[in-house]
Short mmCIF file of C-alpha atoms and ligand atoms in Angstrom, two decimals:
data_model
loop_
_atom_site.label_atom_id
_atom_site.label_comp_id
_atom_site.label_asym_id
_atom_site.label_seq_id
_atom_site.Cartn_x
_atom_site.Cartn_y
_atom_site.Cartn_z
CA MET A 1 0.05 -0.20 0.17
CA ILE A 2 1.37 3.53 -0.75
CA ASP A 3 2.12 5.72 2.46
CA LEU A 4 1.92 9.12 2.50
CA PHE A 5 5.34 10.01 3.04
CA ASP A 6 6.50 7.40 0.44
CA PRO A 7 8.33 9.25 -1.81
CA ALA A 8 7.54 9.54 -5.71
CA LEU A 9 8.13 9.71 -9.17
CA LEU A 10 6.86 11.94 -11.06
CA GLY A 11 6.45 11.03 -14.88
CA HIS A 12 9.48 8.97 -14.97
CA THR A 13 11.35 12.24 -14.19
CA VAL A 14 11.30 14.44 -11.40
CA LEU A 15 12.13 12.55 -7.61
CA LEU A 16 9.07 13.71 -5.14
CA ASN A 17 9.86 13.09 -1.51
CA ASN A 18 5.94 12.59 -0.94
CA ARG A 19 2.09 11.63 -2.00
CA ILE A 20 1.52 16.10 -0.30
CA VAL A 21 0.76 18.15 -3.09
CA MET A 22 0.55 21.75 -2.65
CA ALA A 23 -1.66 23.09 -4.26
CA PRO A 24 -2.23 26.12 -5.98
CA MET A 25 -2.86 29.77 -4.35
CA THR A 26 -3.82 32.84 -5.20
CA ARG A 27 -1.58 34.83 -2.30
CA THR A 28 -2.10 38.42 -3.99
CA ARG A 29 1.52 40.01 -2.49
CA THR A 30 2.73 40.51 -5.66
CA THR A 31 4.30 43.56 -6.53
CA ASP A 32 3.23 46.16 -8.87
CA GLY A 33 2.76 44.86 -12.45
CA ASP A 34 2.01 41.26 -11.43
CA ILE A 35 5.84 40.71 -10.39
CA PRO A 36 6.81 37.71 -7.26
CA ASN A 37 9.07 38.90 -5.29
CA ALA A 38 11.51 38.60 -2.09
CA LEU A 39 8.15 38.10 0.10
CA MET A 40 6.87 35.44 -1.89
CA ALA A 41 9.67 33.31 -1.88
CA THR A 42 10.26 33.34 1.40
CA TYR A 43 5.99 31.92 1.59
CA TYR A 44 6.59 29.04 -1.07
CA GLY A 45 10.27 27.99 1.24
CA GLN A 46 9.26 28.03 3.83
CA ARG A 47 6.57 24.73 2.49
CA ALA A 48 9.11 23.30 0.62
CA SER A 49 9.05 20.12 2.38
CA ALA A 50 5.44 19.96 0.33
CA GLY A 51 6.23 16.54 -2.47
CA LEU A 52 5.22 19.34 -4.68
CA ILE A 53 4.10 22.58 -4.47
CA VAL A 54 2.13 23.65 -7.13
CA ALA A 55 3.00 27.48 -7.41
CA GLU A 56 -0.98 30.11 -7.36
CA ALA A 57 -2.08 30.48 -10.84
CA ASN A 58 0.00 32.83 -13.33
CA ASP A 59 -1.62 35.55 -15.55
CA VAL A 60 -0.17 33.68 -20.11
CA ALA A 61 -0.76 37.72 -21.11
CA PRO A 62 -2.21 41.09 -19.39
CA SER A 63 -5.39 39.43 -21.55
CA SER A 64 -5.94 37.22 -19.13
CA ASN A 65 -6.08 39.06 -15.73
CA GLY A 66 -9.93 38.22 -13.93
CA TYR A 67 -8.66 39.23 -10.62
CA ALA A 68 -6.32 41.54 -9.36
CA ARG A 69 -3.14 40.91 -8.30
CA THR A 70 -2.43 37.94 -9.25
CA PRO A 71 1.03 37.41 -10.55
CA GLY A 72 1.50 36.30 -15.15
CA ILE A 73 4.98 34.80 -16.81
CA TYR A 74 4.91 37.62 -19.81
CA THR A 75 7.24 39.76 -18.46
CA GLU A 76 10.99 39.93 -18.30
CA ALA A 77 10.35 41.10 -14.02
CA GLN A 78 8.10 38.36 -13.80
CA ARG A 79 9.96 35.54 -14.99
CA GLN A 80 13.29 37.30 -12.34
CA GLY A 81 10.77 37.74 -9.93
CA TRP A 82 9.75 34.21 -10.29
CA ARG A 83 13.39 32.32 -10.48
CA LEU A 84 13.82 33.77 -6.24
CA VAL A 85 10.84 31.72 -6.01
CA THR A 86 12.55 29.22 -7.62
CA ASP A 87 15.70 29.04 -6.01
CA GLU A 88 14.77 29.64 -2.33
CA VAL A 89 11.89 26.29 -2.62
CA HIS A 90 15.32 23.97 -4.46
CA ARG A 91 17.53 25.96 -1.42
CA HIS A 92 15.14 23.57 0.77
CA GLY A 93 15.37 21.11 -1.32
CA GLY A 94 12.02 21.24 -2.39
CA THR A 95 10.32 20.81 -5.82
CA ILE A 96 8.04 23.58 -6.99
CA PHE A 97 5.49 23.59 -10.70
CA THR A 98 3.37 26.89 -11.37
CA GLN A 99 0.42 26.75 -12.66
CA ILE A 100 -1.05 28.45 -16.05
CA TRP A 101 -4.01 30.69 -17.24
CA HIS A 102 -6.67 32.33 -19.09
CA VAL A 103 -9.32 32.82 -17.40
CA GLY A 104 -10.51 33.94 -20.85
CA ARG A 105 -14.82 35.29 -20.03
CA MET A 106 -13.43 35.32 -16.29
CA ALA A 107 -11.90 38.94 -16.37
CA HIS A 108 -13.34 42.48 -15.65
CA PRO A 109 -12.74 45.42 -18.57
CA SER A 110 -10.69 47.28 -15.87
CA LEU A 111 -8.43 45.60 -15.80
CA MET A 112 -8.29 44.35 -19.66
CA PRO A 113 -5.52 45.97 -22.07
CA ASN A 114 -7.25 49.02 -23.12
CA GLY A 115 -10.32 49.03 -20.97
CA GLU A 116 -11.39 46.13 -23.07
CA ALA A 117 -13.47 43.28 -22.95
CA PRO A 118 -13.25 39.93 -21.46
CA TRP A 119 -11.92 37.00 -23.95
CA GLY A 120 -14.12 34.34 -24.50
CA VAL A 121 -15.69 31.25 -26.45
CA THR A 122 -18.49 32.79 -26.58
CA ALA A 123 -20.33 35.68 -26.15
CA GLN A 124 -22.10 34.30 -23.59
CA ARG A 125 -22.28 36.69 -20.08
CA ALA A 126 -20.85 34.79 -16.82
CA ASP A 127 -23.72 35.01 -14.84
CA GLY A 128 -24.37 35.88 -11.47
CA SER A 129 -20.67 34.73 -10.53
CA ASP A 130 -17.59 37.75 -9.64
CA VAL A 131 -13.91 39.32 -10.89
CA PHE A 132 -11.73 40.23 -8.83
CA ALA A 133 -12.08 43.68 -9.47
CA HIS A 134 -12.40 48.16 -9.95
CA ASP A 135 -15.24 49.71 -9.19
CA GLU A 136 -16.21 53.48 -10.96
CA GLU A 137 -14.51 54.73 -8.25
CA GLY A 138 -11.80 53.19 -8.85
CA LYS A 139 -11.73 50.33 -5.62
CA LEU A 140 -10.67 46.59 -6.34
CA ARG A 141 -13.74 44.82 -5.57
CA TYR A 142 -15.55 41.81 -6.44
CA MET A 143 -17.82 42.74 -9.42
CA PRO A 144 -20.09 40.62 -11.85
CA ALA A 145 -17.84 39.07 -14.67
CA GLY A 146 -17.62 41.73 -18.67
CA GLU A 147 -19.34 40.96 -21.10
CA PRO A 148 -16.81 39.25 -22.97
CA ARG A 149 -16.05 39.11 -26.93
CA GLN A 150 -15.82 35.71 -28.99
CA LEU A 151 -11.96 35.64 -30.07
CA SER A 152 -11.75 34.95 -33.40
CA THR A 153 -10.02 31.45 -35.12
CA ASP A 154 -7.04 33.05 -35.85
CA GLU A 155 -6.84 34.92 -32.82
CA VAL A 156 -7.50 31.02 -30.56
CA SER A 157 -4.70 29.56 -32.50
CA ALA A 158 -2.32 32.96 -31.77
CA LEU A 159 -2.79 32.28 -28.00
CA VAL A 160 -1.84 29.13 -27.92
CA GLY A 161 1.57 30.83 -28.85
CA THR A 162 1.10 32.83 -26.14
CA PHE A 163 1.04 30.17 -23.75
CA ALA A 164 4.37 28.39 -25.98
CA GLN A 165 5.47 31.92 -24.59
CA ALA A 166 4.99 31.06 -20.62
CA PHE A 167 6.51 27.92 -21.07
CA VAL A 168 9.97 28.82 -22.62
CA ASN A 169 9.04 31.88 -19.76
CA ALA A 170 8.41 28.33 -16.70
CA ARG A 171 11.30 27.31 -18.18
CA ASP A 172 13.81 29.43 -17.66
CA ALA A 173 12.57 30.75 -14.16
CA GLY A 174 13.22 27.65 -12.74
CA PHE A 175 10.64 25.68 -12.69
CA ASP A 176 10.57 21.71 -11.91
CA GLY A 177 7.35 21.92 -14.65
CA VAL A 178 3.21 23.82 -15.20
CA GLU A 179 0.41 22.74 -14.72
CA LEU A 180 -2.66 23.74 -16.75
CA HIS A 181 -5.23 25.16 -15.25
CA ALA A 182 -8.15 23.55 -17.64
CA ALA A 183 -10.48 23.39 -14.98
CA ASN A 184 -12.89 25.89 -13.03
CA GLY A 185 -14.42 27.71 -15.65
CA TYR A 186 -12.06 29.56 -16.43
CA LEU A 187 -10.86 29.55 -20.63
CA PHE A 188 -9.89 25.36 -21.04
CA GLU A 189 -12.83 24.02 -19.48
CA GLN A 190 -15.16 26.78 -21.63
CA PHE A 191 -13.34 25.51 -25.09
CA LEU A 192 -14.36 21.59 -22.74
CA ASN A 193 -17.97 21.76 -21.61
CA SER A 194 -20.43 20.69 -24.61
CA VAL A 195 -22.73 22.98 -24.01
CA HIS A 196 -21.34 26.31 -22.98
CA ASN A 197 -18.57 26.23 -26.03
CA THR A 198 -21.24 26.63 -28.68
CA ARG A 199 -18.66 28.00 -31.23
CA THR A 200 -18.66 26.48 -34.81
CA ASP A 201 -15.15 26.05 -35.79
CA ARG A 202 -12.74 24.29 -35.69
CA TYR A 203 -12.53 25.10 -31.77
CA GLY A 204 -15.93 24.32 -31.31
CA GLY A 205 -18.06 23.01 -29.79
CA GLY A 206 -19.59 20.42 -31.61
CA SER A 207 -17.40 17.45 -31.48
CA MET A 208 -14.63 16.19 -29.41
CA GLU A 209 -12.22 17.03 -31.25
CA ASP A 210 -13.21 20.70 -32.08
CA ARG A 211 -13.84 21.41 -27.48
CA THR A 212 -10.27 19.71 -26.79
CA ARG A 213 -8.30 20.11 -29.37
CA PHE A 214 -7.93 23.98 -28.40
CA LEU A 215 -6.61 22.52 -25.57
CA MET A 216 -4.19 20.07 -26.93
CA GLU A 217 -2.31 22.67 -28.72
CA VAL A 218 -1.77 23.56 -26.12
CA VAL A 219 -0.51 20.74 -24.08
CA ASP A 220 1.58 19.29 -27.31
CA GLU A 221 3.81 22.76 -26.61
CA ALA A 222 3.81 22.26 -23.08
CA VAL A 223 4.80 18.20 -23.35
CA CYS A 224 7.76 19.70 -26.56
CA ILE A 225 9.34 22.87 -24.53
CA LEU A 226 9.09 21.23 -20.38
CA GLY A 227 9.12 17.48 -21.90
CA PRO A 228 6.48 15.81 -20.70
CA GLY A 229 7.36 14.45 -17.47
CA ARG A 230 7.07 18.06 -16.73
CA VAL A 231 3.26 19.00 -17.96
CA GLY A 232 0.49 18.26 -15.25
CA ILE A 233 -2.95 19.38 -15.72
CA ARG A 234 -5.87 20.30 -13.38
CA LEU A 235 -9.51 19.56 -14.40
CA SER A 236 -13.46 19.83 -12.52
CA PRO A 237 -14.62 17.43 -14.22
CA PHE A 238 -19.12 18.66 -13.50
CA GLY A 239 -17.40 21.24 -11.27
CA ALA A 240 -20.08 24.36 -12.53
CA TYR A 241 -17.91 26.73 -10.99
CA ASN A 242 -18.77 30.03 -13.01
CA SER A 243 -21.32 29.76 -14.18
CA MET A 244 -20.63 26.76 -16.23
CA PRO A 245 -23.36 25.21 -17.51
CA THR A 246 -24.87 21.41 -16.40
CA ASP A 247 -22.96 19.58 -19.19
CA PRO A 248 -24.17 15.61 -20.13
CA LEU A 249 -20.40 15.20 -21.87
CA ALA A 250 -19.08 15.62 -19.48
CA GLU A 251 -17.55 11.61 -18.85
CA GLU A 252 -16.95 10.96 -22.16
CA THR A 253 -15.01 14.13 -22.19
CA LEU A 254 -12.47 13.46 -19.33
CA LEU A 255 -12.57 10.13 -20.25
CA TYR A 256 -11.63 11.23 -23.92
CA LEU A 257 -8.58 13.52 -22.88
CA CYS A 258 -7.79 10.58 -19.43
CA LYS A 259 -7.18 9.00 -23.66
CA GLU A 260 -5.70 12.01 -24.98
CA LEU A 261 -3.50 12.83 -22.71
CA GLY A 262 -1.52 9.96 -20.87
CA LYS A 263 -1.04 9.31 -25.27
CA ARG A 264 1.36 12.83 -25.25
CA GLY A 265 2.60 11.08 -21.09
CA VAL A 266 1.24 13.67 -19.51
CA ALA A 267 2.41 13.17 -15.37
CA TYR A 268 -0.39 14.11 -13.54
CA LEU A 269 -3.84 14.79 -13.46
CA HIS A 270 -4.91 16.40 -11.03
CA LEU A 271 -8.68 16.38 -9.66
CA LEU A 272 -10.80 19.23 -8.23
CA TYR A 273 -13.66 19.01 -4.92
CA GLN A 274 -16.37 20.80 -6.82
CA LEU A 275 -17.19 24.65 -5.83
CA LEU A 276 -20.65 25.66 -7.05
CA PRO A 277 -22.25 27.16 -9.85
CA SER A 278 -21.13 30.99 -9.14
CA GLY A 279 -20.17 33.81 -6.13
CA ASN A 280 -17.18 34.31 -5.80
CA MET A 281 -14.16 32.85 -3.85
CA GLU A 282 -14.71 34.52 -0.68
CA SER A 283 -18.88 33.27 -0.94
CA ALA A 284 -17.70 29.79 -2.36
CA GLN A 285 -18.50 26.45 -0.95
CA PHE A 286 -15.89 23.63 -0.39
CA ARG A 287 -17.78 20.77 -1.15
CA GLU A 288 -16.21 16.98 -0.73
CA LEU A 289 -15.30 15.99 -4.86
CA HIS A 290 -17.71 15.02 -6.93
CA ILE A 291 -16.56 11.74 -9.05
CA ASP A 292 -17.43 9.01 -7.26
CA HIS A 293 -15.01 6.23 -7.07
CA VAL A 294 -16.56 4.76 -10.92
CA VAL A 295 -15.81 7.60 -12.79
CA LEU A 296 -12.00 7.58 -11.21
CA ALA A 297 -12.18 4.48 -11.68
CA LYS A 298 -12.11 4.94 -15.19
CA VAL A 299 -9.50 8.09 -14.98
CA ARG A 300 -7.59 4.69 -13.20
CA ALA A 301 -8.31 2.73 -16.35
CA THR A 302 -7.12 5.69 -19.43
CA PHE A 303 -4.91 7.35 -17.94
CA PRO A 304 -1.35 5.99 -16.90
CA GLY A 305 0.61 9.04 -15.54
CA ALA A 306 -0.18 10.07 -11.34
CA ILE A 307 -3.10 11.14 -9.97
CA ILE A 308 -3.91 13.95 -7.40
CA TRP A 309 -6.54 14.49 -5.31
CA CYS A 310 -7.25 17.19 -4.28
CA GLY A 311 -10.44 16.69 -2.04
CA GLY A 312 -10.97 19.15 0.93
CA PHE A 313 -8.61 16.96 3.01
CA THR A 314 -7.21 17.92 6.76
CA THR A 315 -6.10 15.09 7.89
CA ARG A 316 -3.43 12.44 7.41
CA GLU A 317 -6.44 9.42 7.98
CA ARG A 318 -8.15 10.55 5.82
CA ALA A 319 -5.52 11.24 3.20
CA GLN A 320 -4.48 8.36 4.24
CA ALA A 321 -7.73 6.95 3.42
CA ALA A 322 -8.29 7.73 -0.21
CA LEU A 323 -4.24 7.11 -1.01
CA ASN A 324 -5.61 3.38 0.32
CA THR A 325 -8.81 3.22 -2.28
CA GLY A 326 -5.89 2.12 -4.89
CA LEU A 327 -7.35 5.27 -7.04
CA VAL A 328 -4.88 8.27 -6.63
CA ASP A 329 -1.54 8.80 -6.56
CA MET A 330 -1.11 12.07 -4.27
CA ILE A 331 -3.23 14.17 -2.27
CA ALA A 332 -3.06 17.31 -2.57
CA MET A 333 -4.24 20.50 -0.17
CA GLY A 334 -4.64 24.17 0.10
CA ARG A 335 -5.41 26.09 2.54
CA PRO A 336 -3.58 23.86 5.46
CA PHE A 337 -1.34 25.21 3.42
CA VAL A 338 -1.52 28.52 4.41
CA GLY A 339 -1.42 29.14 8.76
CA ASN A 340 0.84 25.17 8.38
CA PRO A 341 4.53 25.99 6.26
CA ASP A 342 5.33 22.80 8.28
CA LEU A 343 2.45 21.18 6.73
CA VAL A 344 4.45 17.72 6.28
CA ALA A 345 5.92 16.92 9.34
CA ARG A 346 2.28 17.88 11.28
CA LEU A 347 0.17 15.28 9.87
CA ARG A 348 3.54 12.93 10.48
CA HIS A 349 4.31 13.65 13.24
CA ASP A 350 0.47 14.08 14.51
CA TRP A 351 1.21 18.17 15.31
CA PRO A 352 -2.05 20.96 15.68
CA ILE A 353 -2.73 22.41 12.12
CA VAL A 354 -3.23 25.35 12.75
CA VAL A 355 -7.21 26.96 11.17
CA ALA A 356 -5.59 29.73 9.81
CA ASP A 357 -8.34 33.01 9.65
CA ARG A 358 -9.18 33.60 5.88
CA SER A 359 -9.08 37.85 6.07
CA SER A 360 -5.41 37.18 5.01
CA TYR A 361 -6.05 35.60 2.50
CA TYR A 362 -5.85 38.16 -0.38
CA THR A 363 -4.52 41.01 1.56
CA ARG A 364 -1.84 43.61 1.24
CA ARG A 365 -0.56 43.06 4.50
CA GLY A 366 1.90 41.99 2.21
CA GLU A 367 4.31 39.18 5.68
CA ILE A 368 1.23 39.14 8.49
CA GLY A 369 -0.92 36.11 6.84
CA PHE A 370 1.64 35.18 4.89
CA THR A 371 4.17 34.37 6.33
CA ASP A 372 4.24 34.86 9.96
CA PHE A 373 3.10 31.12 10.74
CA PRO A 374 5.86 29.77 12.65
CA ALA A 375 6.60 25.98 12.05
CA TYR A 376 5.18 23.64 15.44
CA GLU A 377 7.96 22.58 16.41
CA ARG A 378 9.43 27.03 16.24
CA ALA A 379 6.08 27.36 17.52
C1 PHB B 1 -9.70 29.30 -8.82
O1 PHB B 1 -9.33 28.13 -9.53
O2 PHB B 1 -11.39 29.19 -8.77
C2 PHB B 1 -8.62 30.41 -9.09
C3 PHB B 1 -7.90 30.13 -8.87
C4 PHB B 1 -7.14 31.78 -8.64
C5 PHB B 1 -7.90 32.78 -8.88
C6 PHB B 1 -9.14 32.48 -7.93
C7 PHB B 1 -9.69 31.40 -8.78
O3 PHB B 1 -7.47 34.28 -8.65
#
């Protein structure tokens, strides 16, 4: 039986010290220009005992900015900022991938270059869902997602090249790999959802091949630039967050992706618990992973790489029980890493777990609620 503290070889390439993954979490501590900084290097370095860190979502381009102060990976300053982070994590013996996304329609003109409309797979707005943007007085707050403009076929193709450049930047910033954020109703999932994607071009929702094409073209670039063992992908099948409509073809699409991603040697699938359909990161209720074991068993039989399960885990017992099903290889935890930089040691030794105050998650208060949580032994 696999133990939570056993090492793992990801994608036949990357050796992880244990099976605990620090899930990607937006923390809004960037420097102006969406630039990662020394404080973020300290934060990630403190958490380097995770088997794998997946750093918070990075905008692939300025048009991908759906939440103010999330980092980017498209400028030289951002690449240099991330280099501080990767060096610090490696100095502590850790392994760090970074998550890359385009938010698609989950954006707002106040954050977009020249105030343009958010980029959509279609012109359908995410009714009832919010983004973190500037109001009319210039104050940052949760605001309804803007009215999107449907991208042309050529614009979608060009975006594949934008992702390719981000993969080069991630590699040059010292990341051990990348995770594509194809979950939670952002751009990739907007393409994958057969109800939302009503396009009629080669990226359209009419056929499986067409609606998965954008994601697979981006995956091909990632595999080519980084090598398959350094590419992971996050999916939230059956998720309804960010106003994604219920998709009767969700399972079929999931299993098709498992097959295609497997063929390409992608290192891991990171499966995410379901969030509520609308609202924002403050109001969203976290639920158990919606995928039942029957579906998970089919995923297991179809995808040859590792499966990471992110399902609201907070205890060693529950995490180990999930591994014991034999259906998953690693367990991702998010919130427990906020207040417990040494979470792995705390789980191993049954030391108390601190519950961090949620009000410090997305602030500009620098180190407060960010890097000021001590390790247990020093507490
Ligand atoms: C999400 O995955 O839903 C997500 C990621 C990053 C954010 C906000 C939401 O900043």
